[in-house]
CSV table of C-alpha atoms in Angstrom, one decimal:
chain,number,residue,atom,x,y,z
O,1,MET,CA,-42.3,-32.3,-2.2
O,2,GLU,CA,-41.3,-28.8,-3.3
O,3,GLN,CA,-40.2,-30.0,-6.6
O,4,ALA,CA,-43.5,-31.9,-7.4
O,5,VAL,CA,-45.6,-28.9,-6.3
O,6,GLY,CA,-43.5,-26.5,-8.3
O,7,GLU,CA,-44.0,-28.5,-11.5
O,8,CYS,CA,-47.8,-28.8,-10.8
O,9,VAL,CA,-48.2,-25.1,-10.0
O,10,GLY,CA,-46.0,-24.2,-13.1
O,11,LEU,CA,-48.0,-26.2,-15.5
O,12,LEU,CA,-51.6,-25.3,-14.2
O,13,GLY,CA,-50.7,-21.8,-13.8
O,14,ASP,CA,-50.3,-21.5,-17.6
O,15,VAL,CA,-53.8,-22.8,-18.2
O,16,THR,CA,-56.0,-21.0,-15.7
O,17,ASP,CA,-57.9,-19.4,-18.4
O,18,ARG,CA,-59.4,-22.7,-19.7
O,19,ASP,CA,-62.7,-24.3,-18.5
O,20,TRP,CA,-61.8,-26.3,-15.6
O,21,GLU,CA,-65.3,-26.8,-14.5
O,22,GLY,CA,-66.5,-28.2,-17.7
O,23,SER,CA,-63.6,-30.5,-18.3
O,24,ALA,CA,-63.3,-33.9,-16.8
O,25,ALA,CA,-60.0,-34.8,-15.3
O,26,GLY,CA,-58.6,-37.8,-17.4
O,27,ARG,CA,-60.3,-41.0,-16.3
O,28,LEU,CA,-61.6,-39.5,-13.0
O,29,ALA,CA,-65.3,-38.7,-12.3
O,30,TRP,CA,-64.2,-35.2,-11.1
O,31,SER,CA,-63.9,-32.1,-13.2
O,32,CYS,CA,-60.4,-30.5,-13.4
O,33,ARG,CA,-61.5,-27.9,-11.0
O,34,GLU,CA,-62.6,-30.5,-8.4
O,35,THR,CA,-59.3,-32.4,-9.0
O,36,ALA,CA,-57.2,-29.3,-8.3
O,37,VAL,CA,-59.1,-28.6,-5.0
O,38,HIS,CA,-58.7,-32.2,-4.1
O,39,ILE,CA,-54.9,-31.9,-4.5
O,40,ALA,CA,-54.8,-29.0,-1.9
O,41,GLN,CA,-57.2,-30.9,0.5
O,42,ASP,CA,-54.8,-34.0,0.4
O,43,LEU,CA,-51.7,-31.8,1.0
O,44,ILE,CA,-53.2,-29.9,3.9
O,45,ALA,CA,-54.7,-33.1,5.4
O,46,TYR,CA,-51.3,-34.9,5.3
O,47,ALA,CA,-49.8,-31.9,7.0
O,48,GLY,CA,-52.4,-31.9,9.6
O,49,GLN,CA,-51.7,-35.6,10.3
O,50,LEU,CA,-48.0,-35.0,10.8
O,51,ALA,CA,-48.2,-31.9,12.7
O,52,GLY,CA,-50.9,-33.2,15.0
O,53,ARG,CA,-49.1,-36.6,15.5
O,54,GLU,CA,-52.5,-38.0,14.9
O,55,PRO,CA,-52.6,-41.7,16.2
O,56,ASP,CA,-56.0,-43.1,15.5
O,57,GLY,CA,-57.8,-41.2,12.7
O,58,TYR,CA,-57.9,-38.2,10.5
O,59,THR,CA,-57.8,-34.7,11.9
O,60,PRO,CA,-61.4,-33.5,11.7
O,61,PHE,CA,-61.2,-30.5,9.4
O,62,GLU,CA,-61.7,-29.8,5.8
O,63,LEU,CA,-60.4,-27.3,3.2
O,64,SER,CA,-62.5,-25.5,0.8
O,65,LEU,CA,-62.0,-22.5,-1.5
O,66,GLU,CA,-63.9,-19.2,-0.9
O,67,GLU,CA,-66.9,-18.6,-3.0
O,68,GLY,CA,-65.8,-16.9,-6.2
O,69,ALA,CA,-62.2,-18.1,-6.2
O,70,GLY,CA,-61.0,-18.7,-9.6
O,71,ASN,CA,-58.7,-21.2,-11.2
O,72,ALA,CA,-55.6,-19.1,-10.5
O,73,ASP,CA,-56.8,-19.1,-6.8
O,74,ALA,CA,-56.9,-22.8,-6.7
O,75,VAL,CA,-53.3,-22.9,-8.0
O,76,ARG,CA,-52.2,-20.5,-5.2
O,77,VAL,CA,-53.9,-22.8,-2.6
O,78,ILE,CA,-52.0,-25.9,-4.0
O,79,ARG,CA,-48.8,-23.9,-3.7
O,80,THR,CA,-49.6,-22.9,-0.1
O,81,THR,CA,-50.8,-26.4,1.1
O,82,GLY,CA,-47.7,-27.9,-0.5
O,83,ALA,CA,-45.5,-25.6,1.3
O,84,LEU,CA,-47.2,-26.4,4.6
O,85,LEU,CA,-46.8,-30.2,4.0
O,86,ALA,CA,-43.1,-29.8,3.2
O,87,ALA,CA,-42.6,-27.9,6.4
O,88,ALA,CA,-44.4,-30.6,8.4
O,89,ILE,CA,-42.2,-33.2,6.8
O,90,ARG,CA,-39.0,-31.2,7.5
O,91,THR,CA,-39.9,-30.6,11.3
O,92,THR,CA,-41.3,-34.1,12.1
O,93,PRO,CA,-38.8,-36.3,14.0
O,94,ARG,CA,-37.8,-39.4,12.2
O,95,GLN,CA,-39.5,-42.0,14.4
O,96,VAL,CA,-42.9,-40.2,14.5
O,97,ARG,CA,-45.8,-42.0,12.7
O,98,ALA,CA,-49.3,-40.8,12.3
O,99,PHE,CA,-52.6,-42.3,11.2
O,100,HIS,CA,-53.2,-43.4,7.5
O,101,PRO,CA,-55.3,-46.4,6.7
O,102,TYR,CA,-53.3,-48.1,4.0
O,103,PRO,CA,-52.5,-50.8,4.9
O,104,PHE,CA,-51.2,-50.8,8.5
O,105,ARG,CA,-53.0,-47.6,9.9
O,106,SER,CA,-49.8,-45.4,10.0
O,107,ALA,CA,-47.1,-43.7,8.1
O,108,ASN,CA,-43.8,-41.8,8.9
O,109,ARG,CA,-42.7,-38.6,7.3
O,110,GLU,CA,-41.3,-40.4,4.3
O,111,GLY,CA,-44.5,-42.2,3.7
O,112,PHE,CA,-46.6,-38.9,4.0
O,113,ALA,CA,-44.0,-37.3,1.6
O,114,ALA,CA,-44.3,-40.1,-1.0
O,115,MET,CA,-48.2,-40.0,-0.7
O,116,GLY,CA,-48.1,-36.2,-1.2
O,117,VAL,CA,-45.9,-36.4,-4.2
O,118,ALA,CA,-48.0,-39.2,-5.6
O,119,GLU,CA,-51.2,-37.1,-5.2
O,120,VAL,CA,-49.6,-34.1,-6.9
O,121,LEU,CA,-48.0,-36.0,-9.7
O,122,LEU,CA,-51.0,-38.2,-10.7
O,123,HIS,CA,-53.7,-35.6,-10.3
O,124,THR,CA,-51.5,-33.1,-12.3
O,125,HIS,CA,-51.5,-35.7,-15.0
O,126,ASP,CA,-55.3,-36.1,-14.7
O,127,ILE,CA,-55.9,-32.4,-15.1
O,128,ALA,CA,-53.4,-32.1,-17.9
O,129,GLU,CA,-55.1,-34.9,-19.7
O,130,GLY,CA,-58.5,-33.3,-19.2
O,131,LEU,CA,-57.3,-30.0,-20.6
O,132,GLY,CA,-55.2,-31.5,-23.5
O,133,VAL,CA,-51.8,-30.4,-22.1
O,134,ALA,CA,-48.7,-32.5,-22.3
O,135,TYR,CA,-47.2,-33.5,-18.9
O,136,GLU,CA,-44.5,-36.0,-17.9
O,137,ALA,CA,-43.5,-36.2,-14.2
O,138,ASP,CA,-39.8,-36.2,-13.2
O,139,SER,CA,-38.4,-39.8,-13.2
O,140,GLY,CA,-36.6,-39.2,-9.9
O,141,LEU,CA,-39.9,-38.1,-8.1
O,142,CYS,CA,-41.6,-41.2,-9.6
O,143,ASP,CA,-38.8,-43.5,-8.2
O,144,PHE,CA,-39.1,-41.8,-4.9
O,145,VAL,CA,-42.9,-42.7,-4.9
O,146,LEU,CA,-42.6,-46.3,-6.2
O,147,ARG,CA,-39.8,-47.3,-3.9
O,148,ARG,CA,-41.5,-46.0,-0.8
O,149,ILE,CA,-45.3,-46.8,-1.2
O,150,PHE,CA,-45.5,-49.2,-4.1
O,151,PRO,CA,-43.0,-51.8,-3.0
O,152,HIS,CA,-45.1,-54.6,-4.4
O,153,VAL,CA,-44.8,-53.1,-7.9
O,154,GLN,CA,-41.9,-54.5,-9.9
O,155,PRO,CA,-39.8,-51.6,-11.5
O,156,GLY,CA,-40.5,-51.1,-15.2
O,157,PRO,CA,-38.5,-49.7,-18.1
O,158,ALA,CA,-39.6,-46.1,-17.3
O,159,SER,CA,-40.7,-45.0,-13.8
O,160,TRP,CA,-43.4,-42.5,-15.0
O,161,GLN,CA,-45.2,-45.1,-17.2
O,162,THR,CA,-44.8,-47.7,-14.3
O,163,LEU,CA,-46.4,-45.3,-11.8
O,164,LEU,CA,-49.3,-44.5,-14.3
O,165,TRP,CA,-49.9,-48.3,-14.9
O,166,ALA,CA,-49.8,-49.1,-11.1
O,167,THR,CA,-52.6,-46.5,-10.5
O,168,GLY,CA,-54.8,-47.6,-13.5
O,169,ARG,CA,-53.9,-44.7,-15.7
O,170,GLY,CA,-51.9,-46.3,-18.4
O,171,GLU,CA,-50.6,-49.5,-20.0
O,172,LEU,CA,-47.3,-51.4,-19.6
O,173,PRO,CA,-46.2,-53.9,-22.1
O,174,GLY,CA,-46.6,-57.4,-20.9
O,175,ARG,CA,-48.6,-56.4,-17.8
O,176,ALA,CA,-52.4,-56.7,-17.4
O,177,PRO,CA,-54.3,-53.5,-16.8
O,178,VAL,CA,-54.8,-52.4,-13.2
O,179,THR,CA,-58.3,-51.8,-12.2
O,180,GLU,CA,-57.9,-51.6,-8.4
O,181,TRP,CA,-54.9,-50.4,-6.4
O,182,ARG,CA,-53.7,-49.2,-3.1
O,183,TRP,CA,-50.3,-47.8,-2.1
O,184,ASN,CA,-48.5,-49.5,0.8
O,185,ASN,CA,-46.8,-47.9,3.8
O,186,ASN,CA,-44.4,-50.0,5.9
O,187,LEU,CA,-45.4,-52.2,8.8
O,188,VAL,CA,-44.0,-51.4,12.2
O,189,ILE,CA,-44.1,-53.9,15.1
O,190,ASP,CA,-43.5,-52.7,18.7
O,191,THR,CA,-42.0,-54.6,21.5
O,192,GLU,CA,-41.3,-53.6,25.1
O,193,ARG,CA,-38.0,-51.7,24.1
O,194,LEU,CA,-37.9,-51.7,20.3
O,195,THR,CA,-39.7,-50.8,17.2
O,196,LEU,CA,-39.2,-53.1,14.2
O,197,GLU,CA,-39.5,-50.9,11.3
O,198,GLY,CA,-40.4,-52.6,7.9
O,199,VAL,CA,-37.7,-51.6,5.3
O,200,THR,CA,-39.0,-50.1,2.1
O,201,PRO,CA,-37.0,-50.8,-1.3
O,202,ALA,CA,-35.8,-47.1,-1.0
O,203,VAL,CA,-34.2,-47.7,2.4
O,204,ALA,CA,-33.0,-51.2,1.2
O,205,HIS,CA,-31.2,-49.6,-1.7
O,206,ASP,CA,-29.5,-47.1,0.6
O,207,LEU,CA,-28.5,-49.7,3.2
O,208,ALA,CA,-27.0,-51.8,0.6
O,209,THR,CA,-24.7,-49.0,-0.4
O,210,ASP,CA,-21.5,-49.0,1.5
O,211,GLY,CA,-21.2,-46.0,3.8
O,212,ASP,CA,-25.0,-45.3,3.7
O,213,ALA,CA,-27.0,-45.4,7.0
O,214,GLY,CA,-30.4,-45.8,5.2
O,215,CYS,CA,-32.0,-42.7,7.3
O,216,PHE,CA,-31.2,-44.5,10.5
O,217,GLU,CA,-28.8,-43.5,13.2
O,218,TRP,CA,-26.8,-46.7,14.0
O,219,LEU,CA,-25.4,-47.5,17.4
O,220,GLY,CA,-21.7,-47.6,16.7
O,221,GLY,CA,-22.0,-45.6,13.6
O,222,SER,CA,-23.0,-48.0,10.9
O,223,PRO,CA,-25.0,-51.2,10.2
O,224,ALA,CA,-23.4,-54.6,10.4
O,225,GLU,CA,-22.3,-56.2,7.2
O,226,GLY,CA,-25.0,-58.8,7.3
O,227,THR,CA,-27.5,-56.1,7.4
O,228,ARG,CA,-26.1,-54.5,4.2
O,229,VAL,CA,-26.0,-57.9,2.4
O,230,GLY,CA,-29.6,-58.7,3.5
O,231,ALA,CA,-30.7,-55.2,2.2
O,232,GLY,CA,-29.0,-55.9,-1.1
O,233,LEU,CA,-30.9,-59.2,-1.5
O,234,MET,CA,-34.2,-57.5,-0.6
O,235,PHE,CA,-33.7,-54.9,-3.2
O,236,LYS,CA,-32.9,-57.5,-5.8
O,237,GLN,CA,-36.2,-59.2,-4.8
O,238,TYR,CA,-38.0,-55.9,-5.5
O,239,GLU,CA,-36.4,-55.5,-8.8
O,240,ASP,CA,-37.4,-59.0,-9.7
O,241,GLY,CA,-41.0,-58.4,-8.8
O,242,VAL,CA,-41.2,-61.1,-6.1
O,243,HIS,CA,-40.8,-58.8,-3.1
O,244,ARG,CA,-43.8,-58.8,-0.6
O,245,PRO,CA,-43.8,-55.8,1.7
O,246,GLU,CA,-44.7,-57.6,5.1
O,247,TRP,CA,-42.1,-60.4,4.5
O,248,THR,CA,-39.2,-58.1,4.4
O,249,MET,CA,-36.4,-56.9,6.5
O,250,TYR,CA,-36.9,-55.0,9.7
O,251,VAL,CA,-34.6,-52.7,11.4
O,252,LEU,CA,-34.6,-52.8,15.1
O,253,VAL,CA,-34.7,-49.3,16.7
O,254,ARG,CA,-34.3,-48.7,20.4
O,255,ARG,CA,-37.1,-46.4,21.3
O,256,GLU,CA,-35.5,-44.5,24.3
O,257,ASP,CA,-32.8,-43.0,21.9
O,258,ASP,CA,-34.0,-43.9,18.3
O,259,GLN,CA,-30.8,-45.8,17.8
O,260,ALA,CA,-30.8,-48.5,15.2
O,261,LEU,CA,-29.3,-51.8,16.7
O,262,GLY,CA,-29.6,-54.3,13.8
O,263,ALA,CA,-31.9,-55.9,11.3
O,264,MET,CA,-34.3,-59.0,11.2
O,265,GLY,CA,-36.3,-60.4,8.5
O,266,PHE,CA,-37.6,-63.2,6.3
O,267,HIS,CA,-35.7,-64.6,3.4
O,268,ALA,CA,-38.9,-64.9,1.3
O,269,VAL,CA,-42.6,-65.4,1.5
O,270,PRO,CA,-43.9,-68.5,3.3
O,271,ASP,CA,-43.6,-71.6,1.3
O,272,GLU,CA,-46.5,-74.0,0.2
O,273,ALA,CA,-46.0,-75.9,3.5
O,274,GLY,CA,-46.5,-72.7,5.5
O,275,ARG,CA,-42.8,-72.4,6.5
O,276,VAL,CA,-40.9,-69.1,6.5
O,277,GLU,CA,-37.3,-68.6,7.2
O,278,ILE,CA,-36.0,-65.9,9.3
O,279,GLY,CA,-32.5,-64.4,10.0
O,280,TYR,CA,-31.1,-61.5,12.0
O,281,ASP,CA,-27.9,-59.5,12.6
O,282,LEU,CA,-27.1,-57.0,15.4
O,283,VAL,CA,-24.3,-54.4,15.5
O,284,GLU,CA,-21.6,-55.6,18.0
O,285,ALA,CA,-22.3,-52.9,20.6
O,286,ALA,CA,-26.1,-54.0,20.9
O,287,ARG,CA,-25.3,-57.8,21.6
O,288,GLY,CA,-25.7,-59.3,25.0
O,289,HIS,CA,-28.8,-57.2,26.0
O,290,GLY,CA,-31.6,-59.4,24.9
O,291,TYR,CA,-32.7,-57.2,22.0
O,292,ALA,CA,-32.4,-60.0,19.3
O,293,THR,CA,-34.5,-62.4,21.6
O,294,GLU,CA,-37.1,-59.7,22.2
O,295,ALA,CA,-37.4,-58.8,18.5
O,296,LEU,CA,-37.3,-62.5,17.4
O,297,ARG,CA,-40.2,-63.5,19.7
O,298,ALA,CA,-42.3,-60.4,18.4
O,299,LEU,CA,-41.6,-61.0,14.6
O,300,SER,CA,-42.1,-64.8,14.9
O,301,ALA,CA,-45.3,-64.3,16.8
O,302,TRP,CA,-46.5,-61.9,14.0
O,303,ALA,CA,-45.6,-64.3,11.3
O,304,LEU,CA,-47.4,-67.2,13.0
O,305,ALA,CA,-50.5,-65.2,13.3
O,306,GLN,CA,-50.7,-64.7,9.6
O,307,ASP,CA,-53.1,-67.0,7.5
O,308,GLY,CA,-51.4,-70.2,6.3
O,309,VAL,CA,-48.2,-69.8,8.2
O,310,ARG,CA,-47.4,-72.9,10.3
O,311,ALA,CA,-43.7,-72.6,11.2
O,312,VAL,CA,-40.9,-70.1,11.5
O,313,VAL,CA,-37.5,-71.5,10.6
O,314,ALA,CA,-33.9,-70.4,11.3
O,315,ASN,CA,-30.7,-72.1,10.1
O,316,VAL,CA,-27.6,-71.2,12.1
O,317,GLU,CA,-23.9,-72.4,12.0
O,318,ARG,CA,-23.2,-75.1,14.6
O,319,ASP,CA,-20.4,-73.1,16.2
O,320,ASN,CA,-22.3,-69.9,16.5
O,321,THR,CA,-23.2,-70.3,20.1
O,322,PRO,CA,-24.6,-66.9,20.8
O,323,SER,CA,-27.1,-67.0,17.9
O,324,ARG,CA,-28.2,-70.5,18.9
O,325,ASN,CA,-28.8,-69.3,22.5
O,326,VAL,CA,-31.0,-66.4,21.1
O,327,LEU,CA,-33.2,-68.9,19.2
O,328,THR,CA,-33.6,-71.2,22.3
O,329,ARG,CA,-34.5,-68.2,24.5
O,330,ALA,CA,-37.0,-66.9,22.0
O,331,GLY,CA,-38.8,-70.4,22.0
O,332,PHE,CA,-37.2,-72.1,19.1
O,333,THR,CA,-36.5,-75.8,19.0
O,334,ALA,CA,-33.7,-77.6,17.1
O,335,VAL,CA,-35.2,-80.0,14.7
O,336,ALA,CA,-32.3,-80.9,12.4
O,337,GLU,CA,-28.6,-80.6,11.9
O,338,ASP,CA,-25.8,-81.5,9.7
O,339,THR,CA,-22.0,-81.0,9.9
O,340,GLU,CA,-22.3,-77.4,9.1
O,341,GLN,CA,-25.5,-75.8,10.6
O,342,VAL,CA,-28.5,-76.6,12.9
O,343,THR,CA,-32.1,-75.9,11.9
O,344,TYR,CA,-34.5,-74.4,14.6
O,345,GLU,CA,-38.1,-74.1,14.3
O,346,MET,CA,-41.1,-72.3,16.0
O,347,THR,CA,-44.4,-73.9,15.1
O,348,ASP,CA,-48.0,-72.6,15.3
O,349,LEU,CA,-49.2,-73.8,18.6
O,350,ARG,CA,-52.9,-72.8,18.1
O,351,GLY,CA,-53.8,-76.5,17.4
O,352,GLU,CA,-54.9,-75.8,13.6
């Protein structure tokens, strides 16, 4: 956050003598002055959401500049509101989520950080374009934004150009122009004892790296090997452009102590017949307490509630008795088997 704001303030601070009011900000309907104020408004709004732990809506306040404030004053306000958001991100516990509408009505501190950085990078670009100033955002910051809140966007050859294209501000060879867009915060699903946290490509990349905890505190110290393998496969789907944010891996987090117990998720999007395959893996210390069964019921119920989904399928080795018992307790039925594995299925029981 500090880096993005620092680059914005450095660039805009050198051009405060220009006509911000009379210059349109890139492709926006706003002037450069209005866009600068908008940056500050978003930064303080995000800080307010996190600080207030707002669960259901926006904090009801609005920022405005004092009458007579100049362009240099607007830059000062951007610097200050950026510092406030950075402080809110640093001091907000990992598990806290606050209201944001897109698309699942909440975001965690990483989500708000990515949204704040996106606002700064993109609107600095708009203002720079309007004033005729060269600007290129740091590629690391662009990767940070893309991997956290644009999980549906396939990476391109250069992250800055990809971010501009994904937000309707530029072209990317081989891809159609973008005319409508939204970023995408991760989905979370609550059960009695757990929170199932949707894994972003950023977290998947970290989890797939041996020795990295992926921002979670794991029961027993580290994720199971199956979780790392699954995270690697998910990140490959993201790189290939076939990843869909909801049909992803979820980390199972115990709410009483914020310990990560394992992972569960879908191998891919539902097929043409409305079938989607699910898999799961728990750390050894979490087994035998019903956590997998609880999470499997919740995630399968969520999947079956989505349009066009008619069955959740799981394939398990014949000799994996504990996993087979989990499926049975969760409400799955064995529907096929061969010499190596048994196929279980939970179907849509709504009579459609």
